[in-house]
Amino acid sequence: MFNSKKNLVYTMALLALSFTACESDDPVIENDGEVITDVILNFQELDATGNLVGAVTTFSASDPQGIEVGATPTIDDVTLTKGKTYQLNIEVRNSIENEDITEEILEEADEHQFFFLGTAFVGSPVLTYQYDDLSGELIGVQGIVTVAASPGFNTANMRIVLRHDLDKNFPGATNPSFENFVQAGGESDLDITFPLILN
Amino acid sequence: MAQNCNLGIRGKVIHLENNEPIESAYIWINEVERGEITDQDGNFVIRNLCPGNYTIKIQFLGHKEILDTISLNSNSFNKTYRMEEESLDLVGVEIHGHRDAVQTTTALTALYGDELLAARGENLGESLKRIAGVTTFSTGNTISKPVIHGMHSNRIMILNNGIRLEGQQWGAEHAPEIDPFLADEITVVKGAETVRYGPEAMGGVILVNPAPLATKKSRKTELNLLGGTNSKMGNISITHSGGSGKINGLGYRVQASAKRAGNVKSPDYYQDNTGMSELNFSGALGYSSTKLGVETYYSFFNTSIGILRDAHTGNLSDLEEIIQNGRPFTNADFTYEINNPKQVVSHHLAKLKSHYHLSENWKLNAQYGFQLNLREEYDRRRGDLNDKPSLDLKLYTNTFDLFVDHTHRNEFSGTWGVNLIQQANSNVPGTGVTPLIPNYDMVNVGFYLMEKYSKGPLEVEAGLRYDLRNVQTARFIQNELQEADLNYQNFSAFIGGLFQINPRLSFSSNLGSAWRPPNVNELFSQGLHHGAAAVEIGDSELNSEKSFKWVNEFEYDHNNLHLEVTGYANQINNYIYLNPTGETVVSLRGTFNVYEYLQANAFFYGFDFAGSYEFTEKISAYAKGSIIRAKNTDENNYFPFIPSDRMDWGFAYDFDSGNGKMNKVTLSNILVAQQTREPDFDIAPAPPAYALFNLAYQKQVQVHSNKLNLGIQVQNVFNTSYKEYMNRFRYFTDDMGRNILLKINYQF
């Protein structure tokens, strides 16, 4: 009787000792690898024979902090000339990680696709887009933009959407200005509206 | 004049040491030479007695005989008898019902036996829907959290074999990490039980308890095989338990279960990426003698759950498009494959428990629990990041309880104790995402005492508790270390009573205060919630929630009628909720709604009912339902995700009644109203009301000395398309369509 009581005390002491506290780890800085901070549109004029002429004109949208309350992205006005045809190269970057996301998009070409919408591309469009990616797949990293010679209006909205994980074989998805792109599934990785000014 | 000889002696027989009812105790009245056996609740009635003096003899194997001489002169005689165990040296007698179920005057309902058998194969939340007043808060058809009287997550508590389950339960899409197959009985306590169980047990408590370990030589195996047509679900579970023949009082149990399911089918389409797999294991070893009891227990839970692909939206316009579409855009086929987005969760729980009888009336208990919860959540991401979790959390929890129980025959019993919880949460580095919640260390110390007084038909109890909590957090946000050191403290108390008005009717009432310190996610959330296209912002200045819950229950049992009605009111001060600010965040990814954590006073009230009636020996009917009202009394508006009014009713036909073997078909109908009390802002309106029909057949077959239970269930017989307000994926998809299940249970 006495012994078992003593044993119990020992058991309790052992329990108390085994109750050694675990501590949380020190926090580490986590670099947001997925955030897109910069989208750069590189326009270069194409002549009638399809050769690149002149200098590259660059317009960008940037949001150095990623998604953050109170911070809105800075978006340039895109200025293009009526009647001209341009090659458009889109560069996507993560400036926090100093990473070129364009490469990742090209690597996962089967899961990514840019769509070109807004009043600039749909309705009575002032711009038309044509996929011209080097691999031949429809991605939209490189393409051809044609500005109407006599557009109905001189300003418009140029909405550029990057879809991820969509069904590229969905009927209509071959159209770069497919308004019902959501029906092809997936989600938007980018959805930016650039103001467009035509000279 | 003839004597009035229709008086009755009524009583209840319970274990002295733990107040558990004793079934099949033998009652003998010497004077009239009549006997009776107690029912499963320990109750007995001996009727048609004339006034006079009687000697009641109560016998139960392994317990000391009770002899009580009484004087009977009215029909209100009712007494509780507590039986004390006899020492082991009595040859061949070894009964140690050391089962510590809850002893509370609060309304409680348990799921066990045939009802639990019918619920096999369902997760904990789904199983508990069978209890009136319990609903689920779910994320698709594979993740569901139990809701008691409108409260869930950190406002209720789940105990896995006596240890409070500590996972990341703050998350709406974080289901409890527990395998219902380990339970022999699941009990829901509907009252505020902070005093007994510690902070957060505000809306109620769920106790998932395995069967008590054997204390004498025995062997028992139970095999469950289940299959379902919807999602082609397969589920197997095996439990083996026994007692040692060599060492008296030594018992063990091992249990394992595995589950696999593929894409869920809504009536018109498959839900893409909604498969799941689960692998669980538990084991226990115990020793019990008259004085000492020791139990060790370990359980492991491991699951991978696919999250509906379309629920992972890119931005607000994606979300609005899919809501408008009313169904997923993806046209999926059936597959068992689980892709991103998905959750991979494992949970380890180890427990060591001991009790020692200091004397006939005093018992000392110590319990230590260790838990490790690992949660990885994967999103659809670009490149190599797709193989890395976006959320990777590691949570250690130590719990230590030391308490004494005392039981004095027919009078006072009580518990005094101290409870320690220590927790360490870490974000596992390498996710490439700023953590949603910080790393933190938490310590909570609580001191409590509870006393109960029982006399005849009346039981009264009261308790008091004091808690102290410290939380230290640290996290880097944009290369900046953010730290916090927070302290919370609180007194809580309860008072309750149970009165057996007459043998048919009992009434219980319990008024309890409860509290809940704000959770780390409410304090520090900062980030994007893909399913809701929302940025959620925490507030480190939040205060503790404090509540008063008053629960009343009437229970009526007579002949063919059984009825339970529970009514409650719960006033919560500083209720923490996620409020849409009306603002949006614009980013290169698109637009997002902004939600912030706010506090307001809340008032919840409602009632549950459950009843059954036997028309004949073969035909019976049942009905159960619940009504909840929850209001933000500061703003005079409604909170989101409060269950709408619902009821479940049906008829059963018993093919061979009377022989104790189940052979029954049940047709039931579930009616769920539209939630018309909606919050001012929701991204989609509440879905319309719906009605579902279910059909079930259950049969028990005796195979020599073994038992075989066969069950066939058809859920959603008419393959009705519907959306449930309490399912977060109602924004994206219809609920599950028809499901035909085959359930085989073999006990040998």
Short mmCIF file of C-alpha atoms in Angstrom, two decimals, chain B residues 251-687:
data_model
loop_
_atom_site.label_atom_id
_atom_site.label_comp_id
_atom_site.label_asym_id
_atom_site.label_seq_id
_atom_site.Cartn_x
_atom_site.Cartn_y
_atom_site.Cartn_z
CA GLY B 251 -5.88 -4.92 -21.49
CA TYR B 252 -5.00 -3.71 -24.97
CA ARG B 253 -6.53 -2.49 -28.18
CA VAL B 254 -5.16 -1.90 -31.68
CA GLN B 255 -7.14 -0.27 -34.43
CA ALA B 256 -6.47 0.83 -37.98
CA SER B 257 -8.50 2.20 -40.82
CA ALA B 258 -7.93 3.19 -44.43
CA LYS B 259 -10.12 5.13 -46.79
CA ARG B 260 -9.91 6.06 -50.44
CA ALA B 261 -12.33 8.03 -52.54
CA GLY B 262 -12.22 9.71 -55.92
CA ASN B 263 -13.99 12.66 -57.46
CA VAL B 264 -17.35 13.40 -55.92
CA LYS B 265 -20.28 13.39 -58.31
CA SER B 266 -22.91 16.08 -58.12
CA PRO B 267 -26.08 15.03 -59.95
CA ASP B 268 -24.96 16.61 -63.24
CA TYR B 269 -21.16 16.54 -63.14
CA TYR B 270 -18.03 15.42 -61.35
CA GLN B 271 -16.37 17.84 -58.98
CA ASP B 272 -12.79 18.07 -60.23
CA ASN B 273 -10.03 17.05 -57.83
CA THR B 274 -12.23 16.10 -54.88
CA GLY B 275 -10.71 12.72 -54.06
CA MET B 276 -9.24 11.88 -50.70
CA SER B 277 -7.26 9.22 -48.92
CA GLU B 278 -6.88 8.53 -45.26
CA LEU B 279 -4.80 6.15 -43.19
CA ASN B 280 -5.21 5.98 -39.45
CA PHE B 281 -3.93 3.91 -36.61
CA SER B 282 -4.36 3.79 -32.85
CA GLY B 283 -3.31 1.58 -30.02
CA ALA B 284 -3.86 1.44 -26.28
CA LEU B 285 -2.50 -0.54 -23.39
CA GLY B 286 -3.89 -0.34 -19.90
CA TYR B 287 -3.62 -1.83 -16.51
CA SER B 288 -6.25 -1.62 -13.88
CA SER B 289 -6.44 -2.88 -10.34
CA THR B 290 -8.68 -1.87 -7.49
CA LYS B 291 -6.35 0.93 -6.49
CA LEU B 292 -4.40 1.86 -9.56
CA GLY B 293 -5.20 2.39 -13.20
CA VAL B 294 -2.70 3.24 -15.95
CA GLU B 295 -3.45 3.75 -19.62
CA THR B 296 -1.24 4.60 -22.55
CA TYR B 297 -2.73 5.57 -25.85
CA TYR B 298 -1.43 6.63 -29.22
CA SER B 299 -3.33 7.64 -32.30
CA PHE B 300 -2.13 8.65 -35.73
CA PHE B 301 -4.26 10.33 -38.34
CA ASN B 302 -3.11 10.99 -41.85
CA THR B 303 -5.04 12.36 -44.78
CA SER B 304 -4.67 13.84 -48.25
CA ILE B 305 -7.64 15.78 -49.45
CA GLY B 306 -8.13 17.19 -52.91
CA ILE B 307 -9.74 20.62 -53.04
CA LEU B 308 -12.20 21.36 -55.82
CA ARG B 309 -10.06 22.81 -58.61
CA ASP B 310 -12.52 25.56 -59.46
CA ALA B 311 -12.66 26.78 -55.86
CA HIS B 312 -9.13 28.14 -56.21
CA THR B 313 -9.93 31.40 -57.94
CA GLY B 314 -7.43 33.93 -59.18
CA ASN B 315 -9.26 37.11 -58.27
CA LEU B 316 -12.66 38.60 -57.57
CA SER B 317 -13.81 38.57 -61.18
CA ASP B 318 -12.96 34.85 -61.41
CA LEU B 319 -15.03 34.29 -58.31
CA GLU B 320 -17.95 36.32 -59.58
CA GLU B 321 -17.90 34.47 -62.89
CA ILE B 322 -18.08 31.06 -61.27
CA ILE B 323 -20.83 32.12 -58.86
CA GLN B 324 -22.82 33.35 -61.81
CA ASN B 325 -22.15 30.12 -63.64
CA GLY B 326 -23.55 28.17 -60.68
CA ARG B 327 -21.30 25.20 -61.30
CA PRO B 328 -17.60 24.54 -61.97
CA PHE B 329 -16.25 25.47 -65.40
CA THR B 330 -14.06 22.40 -65.44
CA ASN B 331 -15.64 19.32 -66.98
CA ALA B 332 -13.97 16.57 -65.02
CA ASP B 333 -14.09 12.81 -65.29
CA PHE B 334 -13.83 10.35 -62.49
CA THR B 335 -10.37 9.83 -61.05
CA TYR B 336 -8.81 8.87 -57.74
CA GLU B 337 -5.87 11.15 -58.46
CA ILE B 338 -5.37 14.08 -56.10
CA ASN B 339 -3.68 17.16 -57.55
CA ASN B 340 -3.11 20.67 -56.27
CA PRO B 341 -4.87 22.36 -54.58
CA LYS B 342 -4.77 19.82 -51.83
CA GLN B 343 -4.15 19.37 -48.12
CA VAL B 344 -1.84 16.83 -46.58
CA VAL B 345 -2.38 16.58 -42.85
CA SER B 346 -1.08 14.25 -40.21
CA HIS B 347 -1.71 14.22 -36.51
CA HIS B 348 0.02 12.31 -33.76
CA LEU B 349 -1.53 12.04 -30.33
CA ALA B 350 0.00 10.20 -27.40
CA LYS B 351 -1.46 9.99 -23.96
CA LEU B 352 -0.49 8.62 -20.60
CA LYS B 353 -3.12 8.50 -17.95
CA SER B 354 -3.14 7.20 -14.45
CA HIS B 355 -5.48 7.16 -11.52
CA TYR B 356 -5.01 6.01 -8.00
CA HIS B 357 -7.64 5.43 -5.36
CA LEU B 358 -6.37 7.25 -2.33
CA SER B 359 -9.25 5.97 -0.27
CA GLU B 360 -12.76 4.71 -0.73
CA ASN B 361 -13.89 8.20 -1.59
CA TRP B 362 -10.88 9.94 -3.10
CA LYS B 363 -9.21 9.33 -6.41
CA LEU B 364 -6.12 11.03 -7.79
CA ASN B 365 -5.80 11.40 -11.56
CA ALA B 366 -2.96 12.48 -13.79
CA GLN B 367 -3.05 12.75 -17.54
CA TYR B 368 -0.39 13.84 -19.99
CA GLY B 369 -0.99 14.33 -23.68
CA PHE B 370 1.42 15.05 -26.49
CA GLN B 371 0.27 16.12 -29.92
CA LEU B 372 2.03 16.95 -33.14
CA ASN B 373 -0.01 18.36 -35.96
CA LEU B 374 1.52 18.73 -39.40
CA ARG B 375 -0.45 20.58 -42.02
CA GLU B 376 0.64 21.19 -45.59
CA GLU B 377 -1.57 23.04 -48.02
CA TYR B 378 -0.70 23.06 -51.68
CA ASP B 379 -1.97 25.58 -54.22
CA ARG B 380 -1.77 25.61 -57.98
CA ARG B 381 1.52 27.39 -58.53
CA ARG B 382 4.02 27.98 -61.29
CA GLY B 383 7.09 25.86 -61.85
CA ASP B 384 8.87 24.14 -58.96
CA LEU B 385 6.74 26.01 -56.47
CA ASN B 386 3.88 23.70 -57.38
CA ASP B 387 5.66 20.93 -55.46
CA LYS B 388 6.01 23.08 -52.37
CA PRO B 389 3.23 23.71 -49.89
CA SER B 390 2.01 27.31 -49.65
CA LEU B 391 1.21 26.75 -46.01
CA ASP B 392 3.33 24.41 -43.95
CA LEU B 393 2.62 24.36 -40.23
CA LYS B 394 3.99 22.31 -37.40
CA LEU B 395 2.12 22.50 -34.12
CA TYR B 396 3.27 20.85 -30.90
CA THR B 397 0.91 20.65 -27.97
CA ASN B 398 1.56 19.34 -24.49
CA THR B 399 -1.34 19.03 -22.09
CA PHE B 400 -1.08 18.05 -18.47
CA ASP B 401 -3.94 17.47 -16.09
CA LEU B 402 -3.77 16.71 -12.43
CA PHE B 403 -7.00 16.37 -10.51
CA VAL B 404 -8.67 14.66 -7.61
CA ASP B 405 -12.17 13.21 -7.65
CA HIS B 406 -14.14 12.59 -4.56
CA THR B 407 -17.38 10.71 -4.26
CA HIS B 408 -19.38 10.46 -1.11
CA ARG B 409 -22.32 8.12 -1.20
CA ASN B 410 -25.56 9.82 -2.13
CA GLU B 411 -24.29 13.26 -1.37
CA PHE B 412 -21.34 15.21 -2.65
CA SER B 413 -19.00 14.38 -5.45
CA GLY B 414 -16.56 16.66 -7.13
CA THR B 415 -13.35 17.32 -9.00
CA TRP B 416 -10.55 19.74 -8.19
CA GLY B 417 -7.69 20.14 -10.54
CA VAL B 418 -5.07 22.01 -12.45
CA ASN B 419 -4.68 21.98 -16.20
CA LEU B 420 -1.68 23.05 -18.23
CA ILE B 421 -1.53 23.54 -21.98
CA GLN B 422 1.65 24.42 -23.76
CA GLN B 423 1.80 24.94 -27.46
CA ALA B 424 4.45 25.78 -30.05
CA ASN B 425 3.54 26.61 -33.61
CA SER B 426 6.13 26.97 -36.36
CA ASN B 427 5.94 27.73 -40.03
CA VAL B 428 8.18 25.30 -41.83
CA PRO B 429 10.44 27.48 -44.01
CA GLY B 430 10.58 27.16 -47.78
CA THR B 431 7.01 27.78 -48.79
CA GLY B 432 7.79 30.89 -50.79
CA VAL B 433 4.82 32.62 -49.19
CA THR B 434 4.71 35.05 -46.27
CA PRO B 435 3.13 32.93 -43.51
CA LEU B 436 -0.57 33.49 -42.92
CA ILE B 437 -0.11 33.13 -39.17
CA PRO B 438 3.07 33.78 -37.15
CA ASN B 439 5.17 31.31 -35.22
CA TYR B 440 4.02 31.34 -31.64
CA ASP B 441 4.41 29.88 -28.17
CA MET B 442 1.40 29.62 -25.92
CA VAL B 443 1.07 28.59 -22.29
CA ASN B 444 -2.26 28.28 -20.53
CA VAL B 445 -2.69 27.40 -16.88
CA GLY B 446 -6.09 26.74 -15.40
CA PHE B 447 -7.28 25.91 -11.89
CA TYR B 448 -10.75 24.56 -11.38
CA LEU B 449 -13.12 22.96 -8.97
CA MET B 450 -16.53 21.44 -9.42
CA GLU B 451 -18.89 20.02 -6.86
CA LYS B 452 -22.06 18.07 -7.31
CA TYR B 453 -24.75 17.29 -4.81
CA SER B 454 -27.15 14.45 -5.46
CA LYS B 455 -30.15 13.57 -3.41
CA GLY B 456 -32.94 11.43 -4.71
CA PRO B 457 -34.27 12.83 -7.94
CA LEU B 458 -32.19 15.99 -7.73
CA GLU B 459 -28.64 16.66 -8.80
CA VAL B 460 -27.11 20.10 -8.50
CA GLU B 461 -23.62 21.07 -9.57
CA ALA B 462 -21.47 24.16 -9.75
CA GLY B 463 -17.92 24.92 -10.73
CA LEU B 464 -15.34 27.67 -10.93
CA ARG B 465 -12.20 28.09 -12.95
CA TYR B 466 -9.42 30.58 -13.38
CA ASP B 467 -7.20 30.66 -16.45
CA LEU B 468 -4.08 32.52 -17.41
CA ARG B 469 -2.70 32.53 -20.90
CA ASN B 470 0.41 33.95 -22.49
CA VAL B 471 1.01 34.03 -26.22
CA GLN B 472 4.27 35.12 -27.85
CA THR B 473 4.39 35.49 -31.58
CA ALA B 474 7.03 36.28 -34.18
CA ARG B 475 6.94 36.61 -37.94
CA PHE B 476 8.75 38.40 -40.72
CA ILE B 477 6.63 40.56 -42.95
CA GLN B 478 8.56 42.06 -45.82
CA ASN B 479 11.90 41.54 -44.10
CA GLU B 480 10.65 43.15 -40.94
CA LEU B 481 10.41 41.13 -37.73
CA GLN B 482 7.06 41.58 -36.03
CA GLU B 483 6.74 40.29 -32.50
CA ALA B 484 3.98 40.33 -29.92
CA ASP B 485 3.62 39.26 -26.32
CA LEU B 486 0.01 38.95 -25.23
CA ASN B 487 -1.60 38.00 -21.95
CA TYR B 488 -5.15 36.93 -21.25
CA GLN B 489 -6.87 35.82 -18.08
CA ASN B 490 -10.36 34.92 -17.08
CA PHE B 491 -12.68 33.50 -14.43
CA SER B 492 -15.41 31.22 -15.58
CA ALA B 493 -18.15 29.52 -13.64
CA PHE B 494 -21.21 27.38 -14.07
CA ILE B 495 -24.18 26.15 -12.16
CA GLY B 496 -26.49 23.39 -13.23
CA GLY B 497 -29.11 20.98 -12.06
CA LEU B 498 -30.96 17.88 -13.09
CA PHE B 499 -34.34 17.05 -11.68
CA GLN B 500 -36.22 13.85 -12.25
CA ILE B 501 -39.71 15.35 -12.10
CA ASN B 502 -41.28 11.94 -12.36
CA PRO B 503 -40.04 8.66 -13.78
CA ARG B 504 -41.06 9.73 -17.24
CA LEU B 505 -39.90 13.28 -17.28
CA SER B 506 -36.62 14.87 -16.35
CA PHE B 507 -35.48 18.45 -16.59
CA SER B 508 -31.96 19.80 -16.67
CA SER B 509 -30.72 23.34 -16.69
CA ASN B 510 -27.21 24.68 -16.90
CA LEU B 511 -25.91 28.23 -16.90
CA GLY B 512 -22.26 28.51 -17.74
CA SER B 513 -19.86 31.29 -18.51
CA ALA B 514 -17.14 30.62 -21.02
CA TRP B 515 -14.33 32.49 -22.64
CA ARG B 516 -12.06 32.25 -25.59
CA PRO B 517 -8.93 34.29 -26.14
CA PRO B 518 -8.59 35.48 -29.73
CA ASN B 519 -6.84 33.01 -31.96
CA VAL B 520 -3.58 33.85 -33.73
CA ASN B 521 -5.27 33.98 -37.09
CA GLU B 522 -7.76 36.53 -35.77
CA LEU B 523 -4.89 38.54 -34.33
CA PHE B 524 -2.39 38.33 -37.15
CA SER B 525 -3.91 37.09 -40.40
CA GLN B 526 -2.57 38.95 -43.31
CA GLY B 527 -2.94 37.48 -46.68
CA LEU B 528 -4.88 36.20 -49.56
CA HIS B 529 -7.57 33.59 -49.23
CA HIS B 530 -7.88 32.06 -52.68
CA GLY B 531 -11.24 30.37 -52.14
CA ALA B 532 -12.87 33.63 -51.16
CA ALA B 533 -10.84 35.98 -53.37
CA ALA B 534 -10.32 37.91 -50.17
CA VAL B 535 -7.56 39.55 -48.26
CA GLU B 536 -8.06 38.86 -44.56
CA ILE B 537 -6.61 41.20 -41.98
CA GLY B 538 -6.19 40.38 -38.32
CA ASP B 539 -6.24 42.74 -35.38
CA SER B 540 -3.71 42.23 -32.59
CA GLU B 541 -5.78 44.41 -30.24
CA LEU B 542 -8.71 41.99 -30.05
CA ASN B 543 -10.06 41.09 -26.62
CA SER B 544 -11.18 37.72 -25.33
CA GLU B 545 -14.68 36.61 -26.14
CA LYS B 546 -16.83 36.04 -23.08
CA SER B 547 -20.10 34.23 -23.09
CA PHE B 548 -22.97 33.01 -20.98
CA LYS B 549 -24.82 30.00 -22.22
CA TRP B 550 -28.03 28.78 -20.65
CA VAL B 551 -29.17 25.36 -21.75
CA ASN B 552 -32.38 23.66 -20.66
CA GLU B 553 -33.51 20.21 -21.56
CA PHE B 554 -36.68 18.23 -21.03
CA GLU B 555 -36.55 14.52 -21.56
CA TYR B 556 -39.71 12.45 -21.61
CA ASP B 557 -39.83 8.71 -21.87
CA HIS B 558 -42.98 6.68 -21.56
CA ASN B 559 -44.16 3.51 -23.22
CA ASN B 560 -43.80 4.12 -26.93
CA LEU B 561 -42.85 7.74 -26.84
CA HIS B 562 -39.46 9.30 -26.35
CA LEU B 563 -38.98 13.04 -26.56
CA GLU B 564 -36.10 15.41 -25.93
CA VAL B 565 -36.35 19.16 -26.24
CA THR B 566 -33.39 21.45 -25.69
CA GLY B 567 -33.66 25.21 -25.56
CA TYR B 568 -30.72 27.56 -25.16
CA ALA B 569 -29.61 31.15 -25.16
CA ASN B 570 -26.01 32.26 -25.55
CA GLN B 571 -24.90 35.84 -25.04
CA ILE B 572 -21.38 36.46 -26.32
CA ASN B 573 -19.54 39.66 -25.64
CA ASN B 574 -16.74 40.61 -28.02
CA TYR B 575 -17.70 37.95 -30.51
CA ILE B 576 -14.97 37.91 -33.14
CA TYR B 577 -16.07 37.76 -36.75
CA LEU B 578 -14.73 38.40 -40.19
CA ASN B 579 -16.37 41.47 -41.62
CA PRO B 580 -16.23 42.64 -45.23
CA THR B 581 -14.91 46.18 -45.21
CA GLY B 582 -16.46 46.99 -48.56
CA GLU B 583 -13.02 47.95 -49.78
CA THR B 584 -11.08 46.15 -52.43
CA VAL B 585 -7.42 45.68 -53.10
CA VAL B 586 -6.27 46.21 -56.65
CA SER B 587 -3.19 44.38 -57.75
CA LEU B 588 -1.67 43.08 -60.94
CA ARG B 589 -3.49 39.84 -60.21
CA GLY B 590 -6.81 41.59 -60.19
CA THR B 591 -9.18 42.82 -57.52
CA PHE B 592 -9.85 41.30 -54.08
CA ASN B 593 -12.34 41.99 -51.34
CA VAL B 594 -10.89 43.06 -48.01
CA TYR B 595 -12.14 41.45 -44.79
CA GLU B 596 -11.13 42.44 -41.30
CA TYR B 597 -11.62 40.82 -37.93
CA LEU B 598 -14.02 42.81 -35.75
CA GLN B 599 -15.72 42.30 -32.42
CA ALA B 600 -19.35 42.81 -31.51
CA ASN B 601 -21.85 41.54 -29.00
CA ALA B 602 -23.74 38.54 -30.24
CA PHE B 603 -26.84 36.73 -29.12
CA PHE B 604 -27.50 33.15 -30.14
CA TYR B 605 -30.62 31.27 -29.20
CA GLY B 606 -32.62 28.35 -30.45
CA PHE B 607 -33.91 24.89 -29.75
CA ASP B 608 -33.42 21.31 -30.82
CA PHE B 609 -35.84 18.48 -30.57
CA ALA B 610 -35.62 14.75 -31.06
CA GLY B 611 -38.42 12.29 -30.64
CA SER B 612 -39.52 8.83 -31.58
CA TYR B 613 -42.76 6.96 -31.37
CA GLU B 614 -43.58 3.28 -31.83
CA PHE B 615 -46.95 2.85 -33.47
CA THR B 616 -46.79 -0.90 -33.32
CA GLU B 617 -44.06 -3.41 -32.61
CA LYS B 618 -43.05 -3.16 -36.23
CA ILE B 619 -43.67 0.42 -37.22
CA SER B 620 -42.00 3.40 -35.66
CA ALA B 621 -41.35 7.02 -36.57
CA TYR B 622 -38.82 9.60 -35.55
CA ALA B 623 -38.25 13.30 -36.01
CA LYS B 624 -35.47 15.64 -35.03
CA GLY B 625 -34.60 19.16 -35.89
CA SER B 626 -33.05 22.42 -34.87
CA ILE B 627 -33.67 26.12 -35.08
CA ILE B 628 -30.91 28.67 -34.47
CA ARG B 629 -31.06 32.44 -34.40
CA ALA B 630 -27.84 34.43 -34.22
CA LYS B 631 -27.67 38.17 -34.27
CA ASN B 632 -25.05 40.86 -34.08
CA THR B 633 -26.81 42.95 -31.43
CA ASP B 634 -24.50 45.97 -31.94
CA GLU B 635 -25.16 46.30 -35.64
CA ASN B 636 -28.56 44.62 -35.57
CA ASN B 637 -27.68 42.33 -38.45
CA TYR B 638 -26.87 38.67 -39.00
CA PHE B 639 -23.68 36.69 -38.96
CA PRO B 640 -22.71 34.57 -41.96
CA PHE B 641 -22.69 30.78 -41.90
CA ILE B 642 -25.34 30.17 -39.27
CA PRO B 643 -27.26 26.96 -40.00
CA SER B 644 -30.77 27.43 -41.36
CA ASP B 645 -33.80 25.69 -39.85
CA ARG B 646 -33.84 21.98 -40.54
CA MET B 647 -35.45 18.75 -39.64
CA ASP B 648 -35.02 15.09 -40.33
CA TRP B 649 -37.93 12.70 -39.99
CA GLY B 650 -38.77 9.22 -41.09
CA PHE B 651 -40.45 5.90 -40.62
CA ALA B 652 -38.96 2.53 -39.84
CA TYR B 653 -40.33 -0.93 -40.36
CA ASP B 654 -38.93 -3.75 -38.29
CA PHE B 655 -39.27 -7.13 -40.04
CA ASP B 656 -38.67 -9.29 -37.04
CA SER B 657 -39.25 -7.29 -33.96
CA GLY B 658 -39.00 -8.85 -30.56
CA ASN B 659 -35.99 -11.11 -31.06
CA GLY B 660 -33.54 -8.31 -30.47
CA LYS B 661 -31.94 -8.72 -33.88
CA MET B 662 -31.95 -5.71 -36.12
CA ASN B 663 -33.78 -6.22 -39.39
CA LYS B 664 -35.12 -2.85 -40.24
CA VAL B 665 -35.78 -0.58 -43.15
CA THR B 666 -35.89 3.19 -42.64
CA LEU B 667 -37.15 5.85 -44.99
CA SER B 668 -36.18 9.35 -44.02
CA ASN B 669 -36.61 12.83 -45.31
CA ILE B 670 -34.35 15.77 -44.60
CA LEU B 671 -35.86 19.23 -44.93
CA VAL B 672 -33.61 22.26 -44.92
CA ALA B 673 -35.00 25.77 -45.13
CA GLN B 674 -33.38 28.65 -46.94
CA GLN B 675 -31.31 30.87 -44.67
CA THR B 676 -33.32 34.06 -44.85
CA ARG B 677 -31.32 35.73 -42.08
CA GLU B 678 -28.35 36.59 -44.19
CA PRO B 679 -25.51 38.95 -43.42
CA ASP B 680 -25.54 42.35 -45.10
CA PHE B 681 -22.78 41.22 -47.40
CA ASP B 682 -22.18 37.86 -48.97
CA ILE B 683 -20.57 37.12 -52.30
CA ALA B 684 -23.58 34.98 -53.23
CA PRO B 685 -27.11 34.80 -51.87
CA ALA B 686 -28.15 31.89 -49.68
CA PRO B 687 -29.18 28.87 -51.74
#
